[in-house]
Amino acid sequence: MTAIDWLLDSDPSIRWQVMRDLTSAPASEVAAERARVCTEGVGARLLALQADDGRWGGATWNRGWDSTMHVLMLLRDLGLDPASDQARRAVGLVRDRVTWQGCGPQECDGNTFFEGEVEPCINGQVGVAGAYFGQDVRGIGWNCEAPNRSTRSSFNTTICVLEALLEHERAGGAMRQVTDARLRGQEYLLERRLFRRRSTGEVIERDRKGGAAWTRFAFPTWWHYDVLRGLEYLRSAGVTPDERVAEAIDLVASKRDADGRWPLETRYPGVMLVEMDEAEGRPSRWNTLRALRVLRWYERADS
């Protein structure tokens, strides 16, 4: 089967995005498929795991990927319709019952979930989920090492915050200062061609914080940056691609196998409440979907 057929032979969360982004399916069919995310497959299984106190994994946030914040990020990746009854109930429980007690700095213990805490990568992910699901995230305040007096910027923090600012704009929070900040962060990535040092032009082989290789693609990405995630942001933001993304696009294209699929190159250690993809090293539907739509975005601009 073709790569598109293989993607369509999968979970509703993948099917509806393939139909929207990679086929000419009518909008009504796309919407009908999207509506199945909350009642079938991975989406329904994640929703069923929410506790009565609004949390997943017994935590607001943890280092293991099975917390409330991480599940909300996954539900957003799946494209769960924020207007569905299931989404409104789940997010309402989080809004009304979940705080940062015991999961962040002590001064944030009384914060409700969508007020966030202080670490910018975490707040970026809270902001993405909150804005996507229609919550007020204006109170969330952003370099991971700023508390340690670092003046160096972080790709990891930048991508988390960029995604949050974009989602906030889409939710009706467009303000000049928000857009200006997002465009400055976007330019930070483009100036570095998504994975090179601006000072020397050298490829950044490893993330200095977590040791991850930005040229190896994971899903879910969590707080980690990689080249495919950077390109996905630019595509989603409607950026017109130029020569600064060409090398990153070539890198993505080079990873396609003989069947037109992309592998899951790495997984970050931690507990997954529901498996999203095949094992590391195997063809990945999520990476294939994301790679194909990035390539289509680039090819359309070049045509």
CSV table of N, CA and C in Angstrom, one decimal, residues 66-195:
chain,number,residue,atom,x,y,z
A,66,ASP,N,3.3,10.8,32.0
A,66,ASP,CA,2.0,10.4,32.2
A,66,ASP,C,1.2,11.3,33.1
A,67,SER,N,1.6,12.5,33.2
A,67,SER,CA,0.9,13.5,34.0
A,67,SER,C,-0.2,14.2,33.3
A,68,THR,N,-1.0,15.0,34.0
A,68,THR,CA,-2.1,15.8,33.5
A,68,THR,C,-1.6,16.7,32.3
A,69,MET,N,-0.5,17.4,32.5
A,69,MET,CA,0.0,18.3,31.5
A,69,MET,C,0.4,17.5,30.2
A,70,HIS,N,1.0,16.4,30.4
A,70,HIS,CA,1.5,15.6,29.2
A,70,HIS,C,0.3,15.0,28.4
A,71,VAL,N,-0.7,14.6,29.2
A,71,VAL,CA,-1.9,14.0,28.5
A,71,VAL,C,-2.6,15.1,27.7
A,72,LEU,N,-2.8,16.3,28.3
A,72,LEU,CA,-3.4,17.4,27.6
A,72,LEU,C,-2.6,17.7,26.3
A,73,MET,N,-1.3,17.7,26.4
A,73,MET,CA,-0.5,17.9,25.2
A,73,MET,C,-0.8,16.8,24.1
A,74,LEU,N,-0.9,15.6,24.5
A,74,LEU,CA,-1.2,14.5,23.6
A,74,LEU,C,-2.6,14.7,23.0
A,75,LEU,N,-3.6,15.0,23.8
A,75,LEU,CA,-4.9,15.2,23.3
A,75,LEU,C,-5.0,16.4,22.2
A,76,ARG,N,-4.2,17.4,22.5
A,76,ARG,CA,-4.0,18.4,21.5
A,76,ARG,C,-3.4,17.9,20.2
A,77,ASP,N,-2.3,17.1,20.3
A,77,ASP,CA,-1.7,16.5,19.2
A,77,ASP,C,-2.6,15.6,18.4
A,78,LEU,N,-3.5,14.9,19.1
A,78,LEU,CA,-4.5,14.1,18.4
A,78,LEU,C,-5.5,14.8,17.7
A,79,GLY,N,-5.7,16.1,18.1
A,79,GLY,CA,-6.7,16.9,17.5
A,79,GLY,C,-8.1,16.7,18.1
A,80,LEU,N,-8.1,16.3,19.3
A,80,LEU,CA,-9.4,16.2,20.0
A,80,LEU,C,-10.2,17.6,19.9
A,81,ASP,N,-11.4,17.5,19.4
A,81,ASP,CA,-12.2,18.7,19.2
A,81,ASP,C,-12.5,19.4,20.5
A,82,PRO,N,-12.0,20.6,20.8
A,82,PRO,CA,-12.2,21.3,22.0
A,82,PRO,C,-13.7,21.5,22.3
A,83,ALA,N,-14.5,21.5,21.3
A,83,ALA,CA,-16.0,21.8,21.5
A,83,ALA,C,-16.7,20.5,21.8
A,84,SER,N,-16.1,19.4,21.7
A,84,SER,CA,-16.8,18.1,22.0
A,84,SER,C,-17.2,18.0,23.5
A,85,ASP,N,-18.2,17.3,23.8
A,85,ASP,CA,-18.7,17.2,25.2
A,85,ASP,C,-17.6,16.5,26.0
A,86,GLN,N,-16.9,15.6,25.5
A,86,GLN,CA,-15.8,14.8,26.2
A,86,GLN,C,-14.7,15.8,26.5
A,87,ALA,N,-14.3,16.6,25.6
A,87,ALA,CA,-13.2,17.5,25.8
A,87,ALA,C,-13.6,18.6,26.9
A,88,ARG,N,-14.8,19.1,26.7
A,88,ARG,CA,-15.2,20.1,27.7
A,88,ARG,C,-15.3,19.6,29.1
A,89,ARG,N,-15.7,18.3,29.2
A,89,ARG,CA,-15.8,17.7,30.6
A,89,ARG,C,-14.4,17.5,31.1
A,90,ALA,N,-13.5,17.0,30.3
A,90,ALA,CA,-12.2,16.7,30.8
A,90,ALA,C,-11.4,17.9,31.2
A,91,VAL,N,-11.5,18.9,30.3
A,91,VAL,CA,-10.7,20.2,30.6
A,91,VAL,C,-11.4,21.0,31.7
A,92,GLY,N,-12.7,20.9,31.8
A,92,GLY,CA,-13.4,21.5,33.0
A,92,GLY,C,-12.9,20.9,34.3
A,93,LEU,N,-12.7,19.6,34.4
A,93,LEU,CA,-12.2,19.0,35.6
A,93,LEU,C,-10.8,19.5,35.9
A,94,VAL,N,-10.0,19.6,34.9
A,94,VAL,CA,-8.6,20.2,35.1
A,94,VAL,C,-8.7,21.6,35.6
A,95,ARG,N,-9.5,22.4,35.0
A,95,ARG,CA,-9.6,23.8,35.3
A,95,ARG,C,-10.1,24.0,36.8
A,96,ASP,N,-11.1,23.2,37.1
A,96,ASP,CA,-11.7,23.4,38.4
A,96,ASP,C,-11.1,22.7,39.6
A,97,ARG,N,-10.3,21.6,39.3
A,97,ARG,CA,-9.8,20.8,40.4
A,97,ARG,C,-8.3,20.7,40.5
A,98,VAL,N,-7.6,20.9,39.5
A,98,VAL,CA,-6.1,20.7,39.5
A,98,VAL,C,-5.3,21.9,39.8
A,99,THR,N,-4.4,21.8,40.8
A,99,THR,CA,-3.5,22.9,41.1
A,99,THR,C,-2.0,22.3,41.0
A,100,TRP,N,-1.1,23.2,41.2
A,100,TRP,CA,0.3,22.9,41.1
A,100,TRP,C,0.9,22.4,42.5
A,101,GLN,N,0.0,22.1,43.4
A,101,GLN,CA,0.5,21.7,44.7
A,101,GLN,C,1.4,20.5,44.6
A,102,GLY,N,2.7,20.7,45.1
A,102,GLY,CA,3.6,19.6,45.1
A,102,GLY,C,4.3,19.2,43.8
A,103,CYS,N,4.0,20.0,42.7
A,103,CYS,CA,4.6,19.7,41.4
A,103,CYS,C,5.5,20.8,40.9
A,104,GLY,N,5.6,21.8,41.6
A,104,GLY,CA,6.4,22.9,41.1
A,104,GLY,C,7.0,23.7,42.3
A,105,PRO,N,7.5,24.9,42.1
A,105,PRO,CA,8.0,25.7,43.2
A,105,PRO,C,6.9,25.9,44.2
A,106,GLN,N,7.3,26.0,45.5
A,106,GLN,CA,6.3,26.1,46.6
A,106,GLN,C,5.4,27.3,46.4
A,107,GLU,N,6.0,28.4,45.9
A,107,GLU,CA,5.2,29.6,45.7
A,107,GLU,C,4.0,29.4,44.7
A,108,CYS,N,4.1,28.3,43.9
A,108,CYS,CA,3.1,28.1,42.9
A,108,CYS,C,2.0,27.1,43.4
A,109,ASP,N,2.1,26.6,44.6
A,109,ASP,CA,1.3,25.5,45.1
A,109,ASP,C,-0.2,25.9,44.9
A,110,GLY,N,-0.6,27.1,45.1
A,110,GLY,CA,-2.0,27.5,45.0
A,110,GLY,C,-2.5,27.8,43.6
A,111,ASN,N,-1.6,27.8,42.6
A,111,ASN,CA,-2.0,28.2,41.3
A,111,ASN,C,-2.9,27.1,40.7
A,112,THR,N,-3.9,27.5,40.0
A,112,THR,CA,-4.7,26.6,39.2
A,112,THR,C,-3.8,26.1,38.1
A,113,PHE,N,-4.3,25.0,37.4
A,113,PHE,CA,-3.4,24.4,36.4
A,113,PHE,C,-3.1,25.4,35.3
A,114,PHE,N,-4.1,26.1,34.8
A,114,PHE,CA,-3.9,27.0,33.7
A,114,PHE,C,-3.3,28.3,34.0
A,115,GLU,N,-2.9,28.5,35.3
A,115,GLU,CA,-2.1,29.7,35.7
A,115,GLU,C,-0.6,29.3,35.5
A,116,GLY,N,-0.3,28.0,35.4
A,116,GLY,CA,1.1,27.6,35.2
A,116,GLY,C,1.9,27.7,36.4
A,117,GLU,N,3.2,27.5,36.3
A,117,GLU,CA,4.2,27.7,37.4
A,117,GLU,C,5.2,28.7,36.9
A,118,VAL,N,6.6,28.4,37.0
A,118,VAL,CA,7.6,29.4,36.6
A,118,VAL,C,8.5,28.9,35.5
A,119,GLU,N,8.7,27.6,35.3
A,119,GLU,CA,9.6,27.1,34.3
A,119,GLU,C,9.1,27.3,32.9
A,120,PRO,N,9.8,27.9,32.0
A,120,PRO,CA,9.2,28.3,30.7
A,120,PRO,C,8.9,27.2,29.8
A,121,CYS,N,9.6,26.1,29.8
A,121,CYS,CA,9.3,25.0,28.9
A,121,CYS,C,7.9,24.4,29.4
A,122,ILE,N,7.8,24.3,30.7
A,122,ILE,CA,6.5,23.8,31.3
A,122,ILE,C,5.4,24.7,31.0
A,123,ASN,N,5.6,26.0,31.2
A,123,ASN,CA,4.6,27.0,31.0
A,123,ASN,C,4.2,27.1,29.5
A,124,GLY,N,5.2,26.8,28.6
A,124,GLY,CA,4.9,26.8,27.2
A,124,GLY,C,3.9,25.7,26.8
A,125,GLN,N,4.1,24.5,27.4
A,125,GLN,CA,3.2,23.4,27.1
A,125,GLN,C,1.9,23.6,27.8
A,126,VAL,N,1.8,24.2,29.0
A,126,VAL,CA,0.5,24.5,29.6
A,126,VAL,C,-0.2,25.5,28.7
A,127,GLY,N,0.6,26.5,28.2
A,127,GLY,CA,-0.1,27.5,27.4
A,127,GLY,C,-0.6,27.0,26.1
A,128,VAL,N,0.1,26.0,25.5
A,128,VAL,CA,-0.4,25.4,24.2
A,128,VAL,C,-1.7,24.7,24.5
A,129,ALA,N,-1.7,23.8,25.5
A,129,ALA,CA,-2.9,23.1,25.8
A,129,ALA,C,-4.1,24.0,26.2
A,130,GLY,N,-3.8,25.0,27.1
A,130,GLY,CA,-4.8,25.8,27.5
A,130,GLY,C,-5.4,26.6,26.4
A,131,ALA,N,-4.6,27.2,25.6
A,131,ALA,CA,-5.2,28.0,24.5
A,131,ALA,C,-5.9,27.2,23.5
A,132,TYR,N,-5.4,26.0,23.2
A,132,TYR,CA,-6.1,25.0,22.3
A,132,TYR,C,-7.5,24.7,22.8
A,133,PHE,N,-7.6,24.4,24.1
A,133,PHE,CA,-8.8,24.0,24.7
A,133,PHE,C,-9.7,25.2,25.2
A,134,GLY,N,-9.3,26.4,24.8
A,134,GLY,CA,-10.2,27.5,25.1
A,134,GLY,C,-10.1,28.1,26.5
A,135,GLN,N,-9.0,27.9,27.2
A,135,GLN,CA,-8.8,28.3,28.5
A,135,GLN,C,-8.1,29.7,28.6
A,136,ASP,N,-8.2,30.4,29.6
A,136,ASP,CA,-7.6,31.7,29.8
A,136,ASP,C,-6.1,31.4,30.3
A,137,VAL,N,-5.1,31.7,29.4
A,137,VAL,CA,-3.7,31.5,29.8
A,137,VAL,C,-3.0,32.8,29.8
A,138,ARG,N,-3.7,33.9,29.9
A,138,ARG,CA,-3.0,35.2,29.9
A,138,ARG,C,-2.1,35.4,31.1
A,139,GLY,N,-2.3,34.7,32.2
A,139,GLY,CA,-1.5,34.8,33.4
A,139,GLY,C,-0.2,34.1,33.4
A,140,ILE,N,0.0,33.3,32.4
A,140,ILE,CA,1.3,32.5,32.3
A,140,ILE,C,2.4,33.4,31.9
A,141,GLY,N,3.4,33.3,32.7
A,141,GLY,CA,4.5,34.2,32.5
A,141,GLY,C,5.6,33.5,31.8
A,142,TRP,N,8.6,33.8,30.6
A,142,TRP,CA,9.0,32.6,29.9
A,142,TRP,C,10.5,32.4,30.2
A,143,ASN,N,14.2,31.1,28.4
A,143,ASN,CA,15.4,30.3,28.7
A,143,ASN,C,15.2,29.5,30.0
A,144,CYS,N,15.2,28.3,29.9
A,144,CYS,CA,15.2,27.3,31.0
A,144,CYS,C,16.1,27.7,32.1
A,145,GLU,N,17.3,28.2,31.8
A,145,GLU,CA,18.3,28.5,32.8
A,145,GLU,C,18.3,30.0,33.3
A,146,ALA,N,17.2,30.7,33.0
A,146,ALA,CA,17.1,32.1,33.4
A,146,ALA,C,17.3,32.2,34.9
A,147,PRO,N,16.7,31.3,35.7
A,147,PRO,CA,16.8,31.4,37.2
A,147,PRO,C,18.3,31.3,37.6
A,148,ASN,N,19.1,30.6,36.8
A,148,ASN,CA,20.5,30.5,37.1
A,148,ASN,C,21.4,31.5,36.5
A,149,ARG,N,20.8,32.6,36.1
A,149,ARG,CA,21.4,33.8,35.5
A,149,ARG,C,22.0,33.6,34.1
A,150,SER,N,21.5,32.6,33.4
A,150,SER,CA,22.0,32.3,32.1
A,150,SER,C,21.4,33.4,31.1
A,151,THR,N,22.3,33.8,30.2
A,151,THR,CA,21.8,34.7,29.1
A,151,THR,C,21.7,34.0,27.8
A,152,ARG,N,22.0,32.7,27.8
A,152,ARG,CA,21.9,31.9,26.5
A,152,ARG,C,20.5,31.5,26.3
A,153,SER,N,20.1,31.6,25.0
A,153,SER,CA,18.8,31.1,24.6
A,153,SER,C,18.8,29.6,24.4
A,154,SER,N,17.6,29.0,24.4
A,154,SER,CA,17.4,27.6,24.4
A,154,SER,C,16.5,27.2,23.2
A,155,PHE,N,16.9,26.3,22.3
A,155,PHE,CA,16.0,25.8,21.3
A,155,PHE,C,14.8,25.2,21.9
A,156,ASN,N,15.0,24.4,23.0
A,156,ASN,CA,13.9,23.7,23.6
A,156,ASN,C,12.8,24.6,24.2
A,157,THR,N,13.3,25.6,24.9
A,157,THR,CA,12.3,26.6,25.4
A,157,THR,C,11.7,27.4,24.3
A,158,THR,N,12.5,27.8,23.3
A,158,THR,CA,11.9,28.6,22.2
A,158,THR,C,10.8,27.9,21.5
A,159,ILE,N,10.9,26.6,21.2
A,159,ILE,CA,9.9,26.0,20.4
A,159,ILE,C,8.6,25.8,21.3
A,160,CYS,N,8.8,25.5,22.6
A,160,CYS,CA,7.6,25.4,23.5
A,160,CYS,C,6.9,26.7,23.6
A,161,VAL,N,7.6,27.8,23.7
A,161,VAL,CA,6.9,29.1,23.8
A,161,VAL,C,6.3,29.5,22.5
A,162,LEU,N,7.0,29.3,21.4
A,162,LEU,CA,6.5,29.6,20.1
A,162,LEU,C,5.2,29.0,19.8
A,163,GLU,N,5.1,27.7,20.1
A,163,GLU,CA,3.8,26.9,19.9
A,163,GLU,C,2.7,27.5,20.8
A,164,ALA,N,3.1,27.9,22.0
A,164,ALA,CA,2.1,28.5,22.9
A,164,ALA,C,1.6,29.8,22.4
A,165,LEU,N,2.5,30.7,22.0
A,165,LEU,CA,2.1,32.0,21.5
A,165,LEU,C,1.2,31.9,20.3
A,166,LEU,N,1.6,31.0,19.4
A,166,LEU,CA,0.8,30.8,18.2
A,166,LEU,C,-0.6,30.3,18.5
A,167,GLU,N,-0.7,29.3,19.4
A,167,GLU,CA,-2.0,28.8,19.8
A,167,GLU,C,-2.8,29.9,20.5
A,168,HIS,N,-2.2,30.7,21.3
A,168,HIS,CA,-2.9,31.8,21.9
A,168,HIS,C,-3.4,32.8,20.9
A,169,GLU,N,-2.6,33.1,19.9
A,169,GLU,CA,-3.1,34.0,18.8
A,169,GLU,C,-4.3,33.4,18.1
A,170,ARG,N,-4.3,32.1,17.8
A,170,ARG,CA,-5.4,31.5,17.1
A,170,ARG,C,-6.7,31.5,18.0
A,171,ALA,N,-6.5,31.5,19.3
A,171,ALA,CA,-7.6,31.4,20.2
A,171,ALA,C,-8.2,32.8,20.4
A,172,GLY,N,-7.8,33.8,19.6
A,172,GLY,CA,-8.3,35.1,19.7
A,172,GLY,C,-7.5,36.1,20.6
A,173,GLY,N,-6.3,35.6,21.0
A,173,GLY,CA,-5.4,36.5,21.8
A,173,GLY,C,-4.4,37.2,21.1
A,174,ALA,N,-4.7,37.6,19.8
A,174,ALA,CA,-3.7,38.3,19.0
A,174,ALA,C,-3.5,39.7,19.5
A,175,MET,N,-2.3,40.0,19.9
A,175,MET,CA,-1.9,41.3,20.3
A,175,MET,C,-0.6,41.6,19.7
A,176,ARG,N,-0.3,42.9,19.5
A,176,ARG,CA,0.9,43.3,18.8
A,176,ARG,C,2.1,42.7,19.5
A,177,GLN,N,2.2,42.9,20.8
A,177,GLN,CA,3.4,42.4,21.5
A,177,GLN,C,3.5,40.9,21.5
A,178,VAL,N,2.4,40.2,21.5
A,178,VAL,CA,2.5,38.7,21.4
A,178,VAL,C,3.0,38.3,20.1
A,179,THR,N,2.5,38.9,19.0
A,179,THR,CA,2.9,38.5,17.7
A,179,THR,C,4.4,38.9,17.4
A,180,ASP,N,4.8,40.1,17.9
A,180,ASP,CA,6.1,40.5,17.8
A,180,ASP,C,7.1,39.6,18.5
A,181,ALA,N,6.7,39.1,19.7
A,181,ALA,CA,7.6,38.2,20.4
A,181,ALA,C,7.7,36.9,19.7
A,182,ARG,N,6.6,36.4,19.1
A,182,ARG,CA,6.6,35.1,18.4
A,182,ARG,C,7.5,35.2,17.2
A,183,LEU,N,7.4,36.3,16.5
A,183,LEU,CA,8.2,36.5,15.2
A,183,LEU,C,9.6,36.6,15.5
A,184,ARG,N,10.0,37.2,16.7
A,184,ARG,CA,11.4,37.2,17.1
A,184,ARG,C,11.9,35.9,17.4
A,185,GLY,N,11.1,35.0,18.1
A,185,GLY,CA,11.5,33.7,18.3
A,185,GLY,C,11.6,32.8,17.1
A,186,GLN,N,10.7,33.1,16.2
A,186,GLN,CA,10.7,32.4,14.9
A,186,GLN,C,12.0,32.7,14.1
A,187,GLU,N,12.4,33.9,14.1
A,187,GLU,CA,13.6,34.4,13.4
A,187,GLU,C,14.8,33.7,14.1
A,188,TYR,N,14.8,33.5,15.4
A,188,TYR,CA,15.9,32.8,16.1
A,188,TYR,C,16.2,31.5,15.4
A,189,LEU,N,15.1,30.7,15.1
A,189,LEU,CA,15.3,29.4,14.5
A,189,LEU,C,15.7,29.5,13.1
A,190,LEU,N,15.2,30.5,12.3
A,190,LEU,CA,15.5,30.6,10.9
A,190,LEU,C,16.9,31.1,10.7
A,191,GLU,N,17.4,32.0,11.6
A,191,GLU,CA,18.8,32.5,11.5
A,191,GLU,C,19.8,31.4,11.6
A,192,ARG,N,19.4,30.3,12.4
A,192,ARG,CA,20.2,29.2,12.6
A,192,ARG,C,19.9,28.0,11.7
A,193,ARG,N,19.1,28.2,10.7
A,193,ARG,CA,18.7,27.2,9.8
A,193,ARG,C,18.2,26.0,10.5
A,194,LEU,N,17.6,26.2,11.6
A,194,LEU,CA,16.9,25.2,12.5
A,194,LEU,C,17.9,24.3,13.3
A,195,PHE,N,19.2,24.2,12.9
A,195,PHE,CA,20.0,23.3,13.7
A,195,PHE,C,21.5,23.7,13.6
